[in-house]
Amino acid sequence: YMGINLTCPISGEKRDNSVVRVVSALVLIIITGIVLLAVLISPQIAAIVGGLLTIDFIIRGFIKPKYSILGILARIIASGLNLPKDMVDNGPKVFAARVGVVFSLGITILYGLNLFIPGTVVLSILVICAVLESVFSFCVGCFVYSLFPPKIGCILAKEFFK
């Protein structure tokens, strides 16, 4: 993580970063599908897929990643590809998934309201984050999480993200 100090874990658990990177690649594939649906069929149909993506982010960020469809697929893929386990702190990844909820919900709402350009702008931000995570193992949400002073990060984690 390029020397970033990821402090104050939300859960104290560890997560396999190889699986997280595969999840990000799957998110990227879904986002591509959302764009194609929005362009070729309608933004409202794309909003339905965006809603499903939002549900998966909610499961990963607020419930348990092991129940996420994308998480299950990613574990199967990572195991099948024999990717090395790279255990990292779960807290920043949970924070990043919760930020993903905001962006995917924004896409869902904007496309649902037929606001193609604003929806695509929000979607583009999520694309950038997914590419950085899946290709370069750089988690933008984790980076933002690490910028909070430890006391504020802990307060935010405990009060707003629990």
Short mmCIF file of C-alpha atoms in Angstrom, two decimals:
data_model
loop_
_atom_site.label_atom_id
_atom_site.label_comp_id
_atom_site.label_asym_id
_atom_site.label_seq_id
_atom_site.Cartn_x
_atom_site.Cartn_y
_atom_site.Cartn_z
CA TYR A 1 0.00 0.00 0.00
CA MET A 2 2.76 2.36 -0.93
CA GLY A 3 3.63 3.20 2.69
CA ILE A 4 0.14 4.34 3.62
CA ASN A 5 -0.66 3.80 7.27
CA LEU A 6 -4.09 2.18 7.41
CA THR A 7 -5.02 2.58 11.05
CA CYS A 8 -8.09 2.06 13.22
CA PRO A 9 -9.65 -1.04 11.73
CA ILE A 10 -13.45 -1.06 11.84
CA SER A 11 -13.65 -4.78 12.55
CA GLY A 12 -10.15 -5.96 13.41
CA GLU A 13 -10.56 -8.72 10.80
CA LYS A 14 -8.36 -9.43 7.80
CA ARG A 15 -9.40 -9.76 4.17
CA ASP A 16 -7.64 -11.36 1.20
CA ASN A 17 -6.61 -8.49 -1.07
CA SER A 18 -6.32 -10.84 -4.06
CA VAL A 19 -10.05 -11.56 -3.71
CA VAL A 20 -10.77 -7.84 -3.33
CA ARG A 21 -8.92 -7.16 -6.58
CA VAL A 22 -10.97 -9.82 -8.37
CA VAL A 23 -14.16 -8.27 -6.95
CA SER A 24 -13.02 -4.93 -8.40
CA ALA A 25 -12.51 -6.56 -11.80
CA LEU A 26 -16.03 -8.01 -11.59
CA VAL A 27 -17.38 -4.56 -10.64
CA LEU A 28 -15.62 -3.20 -13.72
CA ILE A 29 -17.33 -5.80 -15.92
CA ILE A 30 -20.73 -4.94 -14.39
CA ILE A 31 -20.12 -1.22 -14.87
CA THR A 32 -19.30 -1.87 -18.53
CA GLY A 33 -22.62 -3.69 -18.81
CA ILE A 34 -24.40 -0.76 -17.15
CA VAL A 35 -22.94 1.69 -19.67
CA LEU A 36 -23.86 -0.57 -22.61
CA LEU A 37 -27.42 -0.95 -21.29
CA ALA A 38 -27.72 2.82 -20.78
CA VAL A 39 -26.50 3.56 -24.31
CA LEU A 40 -28.09 0.71 -26.23
CA ILE A 41 -31.38 0.21 -24.39
CA SER A 42 -32.17 2.84 -21.75
CA PRO A 43 -30.72 4.42 -18.63
CA GLN A 44 -33.70 3.09 -16.64
CA ILE A 45 -32.80 -0.52 -17.50
CA ALA A 46 -29.17 0.27 -16.59
CA ALA A 47 -30.47 1.60 -13.25
CA ILE A 48 -31.82 -1.85 -12.40
CA VAL A 49 -28.35 -3.39 -12.80
CA GLY A 50 -26.93 -0.43 -10.86
CA GLY A 51 -29.38 -1.24 -8.07
CA LEU A 52 -28.16 -4.84 -7.99
CA LEU A 53 -24.58 -3.60 -7.79
CA THR A 54 -25.61 -1.30 -4.94
CA ILE A 55 -27.07 -4.26 -3.06
CA ASP A 56 -23.80 -6.14 -3.43
CA PHE A 57 -21.83 -3.13 -2.15
CA ILE A 58 -24.24 -2.93 0.82
CA ILE A 59 -23.65 -6.60 1.60
CA ARG A 60 -19.86 -6.14 1.40
CA GLY A 61 -19.84 -2.88 3.36
CA PHE A 62 -22.53 -3.34 5.98
CA ILE A 63 -23.30 -7.05 6.36
CA LYS A 64 -20.56 -9.60 5.60
CA PRO A 65 -18.41 -9.81 2.46
CA LYS A 66 -18.74 -13.61 2.49
CA TYR A 67 -22.45 -13.25 1.58
CA SER A 68 -21.76 -11.02 -1.44
CA ILE A 69 -22.39 -12.67 -4.82
CA LEU A 70 -19.34 -10.85 -6.22
CA GLY A 71 -17.30 -11.92 -3.20
CA ILE A 72 -18.32 -15.56 -3.68
CA LEU A 73 -17.46 -15.43 -7.40
CA ALA A 74 -14.17 -13.68 -6.64
CA ARG A 75 -13.16 -16.34 -4.11
CA ILE A 76 -13.90 -19.06 -6.67
CA ILE A 77 -11.93 -17.23 -9.36
CA ALA A 78 -8.99 -16.43 -7.05
CA SER A 79 -8.86 -20.06 -5.94
CA GLY A 80 -9.13 -21.33 -9.52
CA LEU A 81 -6.31 -19.03 -10.62
CA ASN A 82 -4.34 -20.01 -7.52
CA LEU A 83 -3.77 -16.35 -6.62
CA PRO A 84 -1.54 -15.87 -3.57
CA LYS A 85 -3.29 -14.84 -0.37
CA ASP A 86 -2.50 -11.24 0.53
CA MET A 87 -4.16 -10.56 3.86
CA VAL A 88 -4.84 -6.88 4.62
CA ASP A 89 -6.77 -5.01 7.28
CA ASN A 90 -10.51 -5.22 6.71
CA GLY A 91 -11.35 -1.72 8.02
CA PRO A 92 -10.24 0.34 5.03
CA LYS A 93 -11.82 -2.19 2.64
CA VAL A 94 -15.14 -1.91 4.49
CA PHE A 95 -14.89 1.87 4.28
CA ALA A 96 -14.16 1.60 0.53
CA ALA A 97 -17.18 -0.69 0.03
CA ARG A 98 -19.36 1.82 1.84
CA VAL A 99 -18.10 4.58 -0.43
CA GLY A 100 -18.97 2.22 -3.31
CA VAL A 101 -22.55 2.15 -1.98
CA VAL A 102 -22.74 5.93 -2.38
CA PHE A 103 -21.42 5.88 -5.94
CA SER A 104 -23.45 2.90 -7.14
CA LEU A 105 -26.59 4.33 -5.52
CA GLY A 106 -25.86 7.64 -7.27
CA ILE A 107 -25.60 5.82 -10.61
CA THR A 108 -28.84 3.97 -9.92
CA ILE A 109 -30.76 7.12 -9.01
CA LEU A 110 -29.37 9.28 -11.82
CA TYR A 111 -29.93 6.65 -14.52
CA GLY A 112 -33.33 5.87 -13.00
CA LEU A 113 -34.23 9.54 -13.46
CA ASN A 114 -32.95 9.33 -17.07
CA LEU A 115 -30.06 11.68 -16.25
CA PHE A 116 -27.57 9.97 -18.54
CA ILE A 117 -24.66 12.44 -18.42
CA PRO A 118 -24.59 12.97 -14.63
CA GLY A 119 -25.04 9.21 -14.12
CA THR A 120 -22.15 8.51 -16.46
CA VAL A 121 -19.93 11.04 -14.66
CA VAL A 122 -20.56 9.27 -11.34
CA LEU A 123 -20.08 5.91 -13.06
CA SER A 124 -16.74 7.11 -14.47
CA ILE A 125 -15.46 7.79 -10.96
CA LEU A 126 -16.36 4.24 -9.97
CA VAL A 127 -14.61 2.95 -13.11
CA ILE A 128 -11.42 4.77 -12.15
CA CYS A 129 -11.56 3.34 -8.63
CA ALA A 130 -12.23 -0.21 -9.91
CA VAL A 131 -9.36 -0.01 -12.44
CA LEU A 132 -6.93 1.30 -9.83
CA GLU A 133 -7.87 -1.47 -7.38
CA SER A 134 -8.05 -4.40 -9.81
CA VAL A 135 -5.03 -3.53 -11.98
CA PHE A 136 -2.70 -1.62 -9.64
CA SER A 137 -3.88 -2.79 -6.18
CA PHE A 138 -4.45 0.84 -5.23
CA CYS A 139 -7.65 1.31 -3.24
CA VAL A 140 -8.85 4.92 -3.48
CA GLY A 141 -11.32 4.44 -0.61
CA CYS A 142 -8.52 2.98 1.53
CA PHE A 143 -6.30 5.93 0.67
CA VAL A 144 -9.02 8.41 1.68
CA TYR A 145 -9.59 6.40 4.88
CA SER A 146 -5.89 6.70 5.70
CA LEU A 147 -6.01 10.49 5.38
CA PHE A 148 -8.28 10.86 8.41
CA PRO A 149 -6.34 11.63 11.57
CA PRO A 150 -6.48 8.44 13.65
CA LYS A 151 -8.90 9.87 16.25
CA ILE A 152 -11.28 11.20 13.59
CA GLY A 153 -10.98 8.00 11.57
CA CYS A 154 -11.86 5.97 14.65
CA ILE A 155 -14.79 8.22 15.51
CA LEU A 156 -16.12 8.06 11.93
CA ALA A 157 -15.64 4.32 11.83
CA LYS A 158 -17.42 3.73 15.12
CA GLU A 159 -20.14 6.35 14.92
CA PHE A 160 -21.07 6.55 11.25
CA PHE A 161 -19.87 3.37 9.63
CA LYS A 162 -20.73 0.69 12.17
#
